[in-house]
Amino acid sequence: MTEHRSPDAHFRTSLLEENDGPGANPTDNQTMGEIIAARFSRRGFLQGSLAATAIAATVSPLALILADDARANGGSAFTFDEVEAGVDDKHHVAAGYDADVLLRWGDPLFADSPEFDPTKQSAQAQERQFGYNNDYVGYIPLDGSAEHGLLVVNHEYTNPHLMFPGLVTIVEGEAKQAPLSKEQVDVEMAAHGGTIVEIRKVSGKWQVVRDGKLNRRITSNTEMALSGPVAGHDRVKTSADPTGTKAIGTVNNCAGGVTPWGTYVMAEENIHGYFSGELPADHAEAANYKRLGIPEGAYEWAAHYDRFDIGKEPNEPNRFGWIVEVDVNDPTSVPKKRTAMGRFKHEGAESIVAKDGRVVFYLGDDERFDYVYKFVTAGKFNAEDRAANMDLLDDGTLYVAKFAEDGSIEWLPIVFGQGPLTAENGFASQADVLIETRRAADLLGATKMDRPEDIQPNPTTGKVYVMLTNNSKRKTDQVDAANPRAENAFGHIIEIVEDGGDFTAAKGKWEVLLKCGDPSVAEVGATFSTATTANGWFGMPDNCAIDSAGRLWVSTDGQGPKATGRTDGLWAVDTEGEARATSKLFFRVPIGAELCGPLFTPDDQTAFVAVQHPADGGEDWEPFGRPSYYEDLSTRWPDFKPDMPVRPSVVAITKQGGGKIAV
Ligand code: FEO
Ligand code: CA
Ligand code: CA
């Protein structure tokens, strides 16, 4: 989710990652982000949508010629002609490629689904339609095919001011959002969760199989099981579930993963926003909830459902913040919250089979000053017997990362009874340790990072890439080798190599692959290669993917006219040889959107990307002439064109005439 920017705190665009971590800067010093914002803002208003031209003008013609030469000779693994960075209300893909909208919020998923009508929304309709704010995208082949499979997509959160016509009105020049009705809250709950949908490529274009027998919607009301060490613990028992084993629904599913055995895992990230109310005085969960920012109260669900009011149902938040595993082969299967993988603001769960057959999941906790984790299964992956893998995620070891100044990394086991994780510090069992994973990691001395998002192991090179979005609150005296910039407005990417190339190793080495931001502004301190053009640099890395040739692709969240003079997009990043740290822009999204996914099909012929919250925050952009949420949606939808995705949408990128995306 974007960390930003709406001037109106009551719009749910601004807040969920604003919960300050332990090192929040109490001063009102101008941050690096604000200095840069002022710079781009001036350009933006002078140049309008030609911001990219203005940026290019800051680089000398000689530098551009040198950059071109370097790229031609530098051994880049990417040959496409890059897109021009900039800001407008359309998406743009490199020449010679098509970017086709495959699925939009509200699209029918079943034979009996109603067509999308924004003026007639209901929970019943939304439960049969594609959900809102698509984030993680995964592909699970059917019969081993790269052209016929299941697309699995997370629906992270809802923007009611963009969803419900008439919700926002202008009163004396100010935008005011009305309280949501129960029916609108029910639509929101149905718009969360995930979608599993059969898709097929026909004559080079992807199509949704609307009556696919495995098609499924998962929502905030889908019955789930709590499994692993926390299942049945007193701290997860509620009045609706005195056994502590049956959770109701999932929320804020950000990134995720597909396991080697073909299940879909969904990460529950910003869970704090869904809870309101106050705990009873001196309640035992007070410190636990404070560490996660609960309750934050951004959603109005507690007004209609007591389980989101912590005064009435104090244990309900302990049933969120987990990794959820879904067996996509059975649309009636009960999704399982895999508690062994820890409880925090989970961003993603990308995995790899280690040399000895155990499976390693890399996990980010996306908050300023929070941690990088990995989970190693106790059992081994069985490629011959899918059923034998179905409970691998209930037993294993969770580790948190400590990055040392000398370029080494240590993975610290989060195990009850070891080190400080004992009764002396309030832990009576592994269940306690997992429910309060952050506090356990605090006690172990883990390294406080600049918002860890997607973490991706690369099976071709054996390296692991960690996206660190930004951290404007890091003070000069909090800088360390792994988080080397104060007021880190643009984020960075860390590369890890585990000892012996063994993903289960307890130790490894790391280095910074890239410090992001505009390399032509000395104060930013960005480290893109000199072959990177004015279009090729980016800030705020969020999600990433590795294609089957082992190349890194990075998508971003939080750029825009003020922050970087460019919308978010998908960049191809060289990691090997002379071209290391060279980046090229492949695809960019409309104003207001972040880009999620990305995901390559096994044949590398399609890149699926998720365009999340387009038009949100468009008040930054003068050509709109007004904040996007002033717009009357009832007049906007009829104007929708496929090349102007104003609904959250999944886009399929293919090469014209066929072939691999990048050779
Ligand atoms: Fe939902 Fe950390 O992005
Ligand atoms: Ca994200
Ligand atoms: Ca990823």
XYZ file of C-alpha atoms in Angstrom, residues 125-624:
500
model
C -22.507 -9.263 -6.420
C -18.965 -8.517 -5.201
C -18.547 -12.086 -3.919
C -19.031 -13.261 -7.515
C -16.791 -10.588 -9.063
C -13.087 -9.725 -9.115
C -12.177 -7.893 -5.890
C -10.626 -4.492 -5.304
C -6.999 -3.260 -5.231
C -5.213 -6.217 -6.774
C -1.724 -6.740 -5.325
C 0.006 -10.149 -5.459
C -0.378 -12.042 -8.751
C 0.587 -15.702 -9.086
C 0.187 -18.246 -11.860
C -0.382 -21.949 -11.220
C -0.196 -23.971 -14.470
C -2.934 -26.457 -15.289
C -1.472 -29.640 -16.752
C 1.955 -27.961 -16.794
C 0.862 -25.381 -19.350
C 2.265 -21.857 -19.674
C -0.873 -20.895 -21.620
C -3.599 -22.354 -19.420
C -3.602 -21.988 -15.672
C -5.007 -20.436 -12.532
C -4.324 -16.799 -11.840
C -4.299 -16.119 -8.095
C -4.641 -12.479 -7.075
C -4.727 -10.763 -3.676
C -7.182 -7.928 -3.001
C -5.383 -5.849 -0.441
C -7.700 -3.084 0.694
C -10.532 -0.780 -0.332
C -10.756 2.922 -1.215
C -14.417 3.740 -0.509
C -14.035 7.298 -1.825
C -13.187 5.815 -5.227
C -15.626 2.875 -5.044
C -18.949 4.389 -4.057
C -20.537 7.075 -6.230
C -21.718 10.028 -4.196
C -19.798 9.126 -1.025
C -17.680 12.253 -1.313
C -19.240 15.673 -1.490
C -17.694 19.112 -1.554
C -18.692 21.295 1.384
C -17.355 24.848 1.284
C -14.550 23.751 -0.999
C -13.537 20.770 1.130
C -14.060 17.127 0.278
C -16.102 15.288 2.889
C -16.669 11.562 2.957
C -19.959 10.318 4.386
C -19.971 7.437 6.887
C -20.338 4.060 5.180
C -23.627 2.218 5.405
C -23.651 -1.399 6.573
C -24.276 -2.422 2.961
C -21.151 -0.535 1.869
C -19.077 -2.136 4.647
C -20.355 -5.510 3.430
C -19.207 -4.645 -0.113
C -15.795 -3.704 1.287
C -15.525 -7.016 3.135
C -16.454 -8.915 -0.030
C -13.966 -6.862 -2.097
C -11.052 -7.964 0.161
C -9.253 -11.306 0.107
C -8.319 -13.089 -3.061
C -9.419 -14.402 -6.444
C -8.588 -17.734 -8.025
C -9.582 -17.744 -11.690
C -8.864 -19.978 -14.657
C -7.271 -18.189 -17.603
C -6.274 -19.353 -21.061
C -4.226 -17.859 -23.891
C -6.086 -17.973 -27.193
C -4.438 -16.698 -30.373
C -1.805 -14.903 -28.326
C -4.254 -13.127 -25.980
C -5.249 -14.101 -22.455
C -8.912 -14.709 -21.638
C -10.761 -15.352 -18.377
C -12.561 -18.716 -18.266
C -15.702 -17.444 -16.617
C -17.124 -20.816 -15.670
C -13.778 -22.378 -14.667
C -14.542 -25.107 -12.150
C -11.755 -23.965 -9.799
C -12.759 -20.290 -9.861
C -13.145 -18.957 -6.340
C -13.440 -15.778 -4.313
C -11.968 -15.586 -0.832
C -13.191 -12.694 1.318
C -13.078 -11.231 4.810
C -15.880 -13.657 5.698
C -14.482 -16.930 4.320
C -14.160 -19.590 7.022
C -10.502 -20.410 7.722
C -8.570 -22.663 10.064
C -5.860 -21.582 12.466
C -3.178 -24.228 12.226
C 0.291 -24.753 13.645
C 1.580 -23.903 17.148
C -0.960 -21.144 17.883
C -4.082 -23.184 16.998
C -6.283 -23.673 20.044
C -4.314 -21.256 22.250
C -6.309 -19.185 24.749
C -5.073 -15.958 23.132
C -6.930 -16.736 19.871
C -10.227 -17.867 21.428
C -13.230 -15.597 20.862
C -16.940 -15.749 21.597
C -17.551 -16.908 18.006
C -14.762 -19.492 18.241
C -14.251 -20.866 21.760
C -11.891 -23.492 20.299
C -9.376 -20.954 18.921
C -9.127 -22.915 15.690
C -11.587 -21.263 13.273
C -10.814 -17.794 11.974
C -13.271 -15.784 9.923
C -11.795 -14.312 6.780
C -8.585 -12.573 5.857
C -7.703 -8.887 5.400
C -5.083 -6.697 3.765
C -3.568 -9.421 1.636
C -0.623 -7.640 0.120
C 2.008 -9.729 -1.646
C 2.137 -13.506 -1.329
C 3.458 -16.510 -3.161
C 2.837 -19.820 -4.848
C 4.444 -22.791 -3.086
C 6.478 -25.457 -4.911
C 3.510 -27.801 -4.370
C 1.101 -25.409 -6.104
C -0.802 -23.805 -3.240
C -1.476 -20.077 -2.969
C -0.160 -18.160 0.037
C -1.581 -14.772 1.005
C 0.210 -12.393 3.371
C -1.901 -10.430 5.884
C -0.214 -7.038 6.115
C -1.777 -3.898 7.612
C -4.218 -5.576 9.982
C -4.273 -2.719 12.483
C -6.595 -0.533 10.400
C -9.572 -2.865 10.718
C -9.823 -2.661 14.513
C -11.444 0.004 16.633
C -12.440 0.406 20.285
C -10.421 0.153 23.461
C -9.095 -2.817 25.358
C -10.382 -3.276 28.916
C -8.040 -1.613 31.448
C -4.723 -3.414 32.054
C -5.535 -6.015 29.430
C -2.785 -8.565 28.834
C -2.679 -7.832 25.085
C -2.034 -4.086 25.461
C 1.707 -4.199 24.704
C 1.217 -6.762 21.930
C -1.318 -4.559 20.173
C 0.669 -1.374 20.689
C 3.664 -2.914 18.891
C 1.410 -3.478 15.844
C -0.457 -0.148 16.030
C -3.788 -1.809 16.939
C -6.396 -0.354 16.919
C -5.896 2.113 14.114
C -9.573 2.480 13.197
C -9.237 3.358 9.513
C -12.153 1.104 8.605
C -15.704 1.426 9.857
C -16.234 -2.290 10.219
C -16.473 -2.245 14.026
C -19.615 -0.105 13.783
C -21.399 -3.113 12.288
C -19.399 -6.148 13.426
C -18.388 -6.553 17.077
C -15.406 -8.730 16.259
C -13.554 -5.667 14.984
C -14.126 -3.820 18.288
C -11.310 -4.837 20.639
C -13.332 -3.671 23.642
C -15.915 -6.325 22.816
C -13.711 -9.048 21.320
C -10.198 -8.485 22.666
C -8.566 -11.562 21.109
C -9.752 -11.086 17.514
C -6.610 -9.195 16.352
C -4.469 -12.189 17.348
C -6.254 -14.134 14.590
C -4.861 -11.791 11.908
C -1.321 -10.991 10.786
C -0.541 -14.486 9.510
C 0.335 -16.202 6.244
C -2.751 -17.925 4.788
C -2.385 -21.025 2.601
C -5.085 -21.965 0.079
C -5.399 -25.302 -1.743
C -6.513 -24.046 -5.151
C -7.312 -27.552 -6.430
C -10.447 -27.717 -4.270
C -12.687 -24.643 -4.303
C -14.347 -25.837 -1.080
C -11.056 -26.251 0.812
C -10.695 -24.357 4.088
C -7.784 -21.875 3.879
C -5.288 -22.297 6.711
C -3.560 -19.558 8.687
C -0.060 -20.985 9.097
C 0.935 -19.654 12.503
C 4.410 -21.222 12.490
C 5.412 -18.491 9.999
C 4.943 -15.725 12.542
C 2.586 -12.837 13.103
C 3.465 -9.376 11.859
C 2.632 -7.096 8.912
C 3.435 -9.733 6.353
C 4.261 -8.372 2.907
C 4.968 -11.527 0.878
C 6.005 -15.168 1.032
C 8.185 -16.163 -1.903
C 9.845 -19.545 -1.590
C 12.519 -21.859 -2.931
C 13.425 -25.511 -2.429
C 16.830 -25.782 -0.729
C 19.481 -28.353 -1.656
C 18.329 -30.795 1.020
C 14.657 -30.546 0.005
C 13.494 -28.287 2.820
C 11.578 -25.222 1.647
C 12.607 -21.684 2.546
C 10.165 -18.756 2.576
C 11.463 -15.178 2.684
C 9.180 -12.806 4.597
C 9.183 -9.015 4.983
C 7.509 -7.057 7.794
C 6.579 -3.816 6.075
C 6.920 -1.070 8.593
C 9.607 1.480 9.193
C 12.253 -0.092 11.436
C 10.861 -3.611 11.199
C 12.484 -6.804 10.143
C 13.426 -9.328 7.465
C 12.528 -12.961 8.234
C 12.808 -16.397 6.713
C 10.980 -19.626 7.511
C 12.568 -23.025 6.919
C 10.242 -26.029 6.881
C 11.150 -28.986 9.077
C 9.980 -31.460 6.450
C 11.163 -31.874 2.877
C 9.328 -31.109 -0.333
C 8.078 -34.209 -2.116
C 7.796 -33.488 -5.829
C 6.138 -36.855 -6.476
C 3.320 -36.561 -3.952
C 1.507 -33.220 -3.642
C -0.576 -34.399 -0.685
C 2.585 -35.113 1.324
C 3.418 -31.379 1.269
C 0.094 -30.020 2.385
C 1.064 -29.418 6.019
C 4.738 -28.544 5.555
C 3.985 -24.999 6.703
C 2.878 -26.116 10.176
C 6.318 -27.162 11.309
C 9.590 -25.330 10.845
C 11.873 -22.616 12.165
C 11.287 -18.904 11.800
C 14.424 -16.736 11.716
C 14.957 -12.970 11.808
C 17.864 -11.231 10.092
C 20.745 -9.414 11.739
C 22.829 -7.542 9.174
C 26.376 -6.808 10.364
C 28.594 -3.894 9.306
C 31.152 -6.281 7.796
C 28.707 -7.530 5.160
C 27.714 -10.700 6.989
C 24.180 -11.668 7.914
C 23.046 -13.898 10.708
C 19.638 -15.560 10.831
C 18.502 -15.667 14.473
C 16.083 -18.489 15.347
C 12.811 -17.400 16.953
C 12.357 -20.400 19.191
C 10.756 -20.535 22.637
C 13.288 -21.337 25.338
C 16.286 -20.131 23.353
C 18.115 -16.934 24.324
C 15.760 -14.302 25.706
C 12.578 -16.045 24.520
C 11.685 -17.424 27.947
C 9.199 -17.021 30.793
C 11.382 -14.225 32.181
C 10.310 -12.140 29.195
C 6.676 -13.218 29.325
C 6.709 -16.136 26.870
C 5.214 -19.412 28.102
C 5.294 -21.315 24.808
C 6.154 -21.115 21.115
C 2.570 -19.933 20.581
C 3.300 -16.859 22.707
C 6.510 -16.238 20.790
C 4.710 -16.430 17.435
C 1.764 -14.244 18.474
C 4.307 -11.577 19.472
C 6.855 -12.234 16.754
C 7.951 -8.580 16.631
C 8.694 -8.446 20.362
C 10.611 -11.712 20.133
C 12.666 -10.301 17.253
C 13.233 -7.061 19.218
C 14.693 -9.090 22.096
C 16.954 -11.040 19.728
C 18.506 -7.813 18.435
C 17.363 -8.019 14.800
C 18.327 -5.186 12.428
C 15.723 -2.437 12.043
C 15.147 -2.009 8.323
C 13.696 0.630 5.975
C 10.316 -1.048 5.339
C 11.030 -4.580 4.062
C 8.592 -5.463 1.272
C 8.899 -8.259 -1.293
C 11.878 -10.600 -0.890
C 12.715 -12.859 -3.813
C 15.106 -15.793 -4.048
C 16.691 -16.201 -7.482
C 16.940 -19.885 -8.403
C 19.346 -19.176 -11.283
C 22.016 -17.253 -9.362
C 21.270 -18.396 -5.798
C 21.012 -14.783 -4.634
C 18.123 -13.235 -2.692
C 16.775 -9.711 -3.287
C 15.203 -7.598 -0.546
C 13.089 -4.579 -1.530
C 13.279 -1.798 1.088
C 10.735 0.840 0.085
C 11.834 3.859 2.121
C 12.031 5.272 5.618
C 11.774 9.008 5.956
C 12.008 8.659 9.748
C 15.510 7.212 9.957
C 17.700 9.739 11.711
C 21.387 10.301 11.062
C 22.369 8.521 14.262
C 20.248 5.522 13.236
C 22.067 4.875 9.977
C 23.784 1.507 9.672
C 25.471 -0.399 6.853
C 22.288 -2.161 5.752
C 20.220 1.035 5.990
C 22.831 3.529 4.897
C 20.813 6.700 4.342
C 19.134 8.985 6.847
C 15.679 10.176 5.765
C 15.691 7.405 3.181
C 13.049 8.814 0.842
C 13.639 6.478 -2.102
C 14.554 3.096 -0.647
C 17.176 0.557 -1.595
C 17.678 -3.065 -2.603
C 19.836 -5.532 -0.690
C 21.317 -8.683 -2.216
C 21.957 -11.682 0.042
C 24.059 -14.747 -0.720
C 23.490 -17.547 1.789
C 26.564 -19.473 2.968
C 27.427 -22.311 0.614
C 24.533 -21.314 -1.638
C 22.292 -23.072 0.886
C 19.044 -21.188 1.461
C 18.618 -22.866 4.864
C 21.982 -21.527 6.101
C 22.129 -19.666 9.406
C 24.634 -17.200 7.980
C 25.431 -15.442 4.725
C 26.796 -12.313 3.110
C 24.964 -9.249 1.909
C 25.569 -6.053 -0.005
C 23.519 -3.123 -1.242
C 22.660 -3.687 -4.908
C 21.137 -0.250 -5.362
C 20.391 2.911 -3.474
C 17.383 4.292 -5.332
C 16.377 7.811 -6.379
C 17.508 10.342 -8.955
C 21.224 9.824 -9.608
C 21.557 13.338 -11.048
C 20.825 14.881 -7.633
C 23.971 14.498 -5.566
C 22.186 14.788 -2.184
C 20.097 11.725 -3.001
C 23.133 9.467 -3.169
C 21.600 7.009 -5.637
C 23.885 4.315 -7.035
C 22.413 3.327 -10.398
C 25.117 2.573 -12.968
C 26.146 5.419 -15.245
C 24.488 3.512 -18.098
C 21.108 4.132 -16.487
C 19.220 6.850 -18.375
C 17.006 9.610 -17.008
C 14.076 7.234 -17.593
C 15.768 4.245 -16.040
C 16.104 5.245 -12.389
C 13.337 4.719 -9.881
C 12.473 5.112 -6.214
C 10.382 3.142 -3.722
C 11.000 -0.482 -4.762
C 8.132 -2.656 -3.514
C 7.526 -5.888 -5.444
C 9.883 -7.822 -7.645
C 10.088 -10.882 -9.849
C 12.778 -13.068 -11.322
C 12.236 -14.302 -14.879
C 13.318 -17.783 -15.911
C 16.647 -16.416 -17.190
C 17.358 -15.220 -13.639
C 16.884 -11.515 -14.345
C 15.472 -9.097 -11.783
C 12.391 -6.942 -12.413
C 11.325 -4.361 -9.828
C 7.988 -2.606 -9.421
C 7.460 0.502 -7.350
C 4.963 2.088 -4.966
C 4.822 5.740 -4.087
C 6.417 7.640 -6.930
C 4.466 10.443 -8.575
C 4.824 13.967 -9.836
C 6.036 15.366 -6.519
C 8.241 12.548 -5.325
C 10.088 11.556 -8.493
C 8.425 13.216 -11.497
C 7.266 9.831 -12.749
C 4.486 7.380 -12.031
C 5.162 3.914 -10.663
C 6.126 1.133 -13.035
C 8.173 -1.937 -13.813
C 11.923 -1.622 -14.210
C 14.381 -4.265 -15.481
C 17.506 -4.277 -13.321
C 20.822 -5.845 -14.257
C 22.465 -7.661 -11.369
C 25.435 -9.373 -13.038
C 28.686 -8.297 -14.691
C 29.619 -4.828 -15.848
C 26.014 -3.823 -16.275
C 25.191 -4.432 -12.584
C 22.866 -1.737 -11.186
C 21.739 -0.636 -14.640
C 17.984 -0.134 -14.755
C 15.522 0.387 -17.629
C 11.851 1.354 -17.587
C 9.641 -1.286 -19.235
C 6.102 -0.298 -18.220
C 4.522 2.554 -16.323
C 1.095 3.004 -14.744
C -1.480 5.805 -14.714
C -1.316 8.614 -12.153
C -2.187 7.541 -8.628
C -1.529 3.815 -9.118
C 1.152 1.617 -7.630
C 2.374 -1.370 -9.603
C 2.125 -4.794 -7.972
C 2.644 -8.345 -9.152
C 4.814 -8.572 -11.256
C 4.824 -12.165 -12.437
C 6.251 -13.986 -15.454
C 4.619 -17.081 -16.894
C 6.925 -20.132 -16.960
C 7.655 -19.560 -20.670
C 8.503 -15.866 -20.024
C 6.080 -14.897 -22.782
C 3.733 -12.969 -20.492
C 4.327 -10.562 -17.634
C 1.236 -10.081 -15.478
C 1.178 -6.854 -13.512
C -1.386 -5.504 -11.045
C -2.318 -1.855 -11.380
C -3.509 -0.933 -7.910
C -5.551 2.181 -6.925
C -5.266 4.116 -10.223
C -6.452 7.740 -9.885
C -5.941 7.691 -6.110
C -3.979 10.671 -4.929
C -4.309 12.354 -8.315
C -4.618 15.648 -6.522
C -0.847 15.776 -6.890
C -1.178 16.215 -10.603
C -2.262 19.545 -12.010
C -3.676 18.355 -15.344
C -6.411 16.514 -13.429
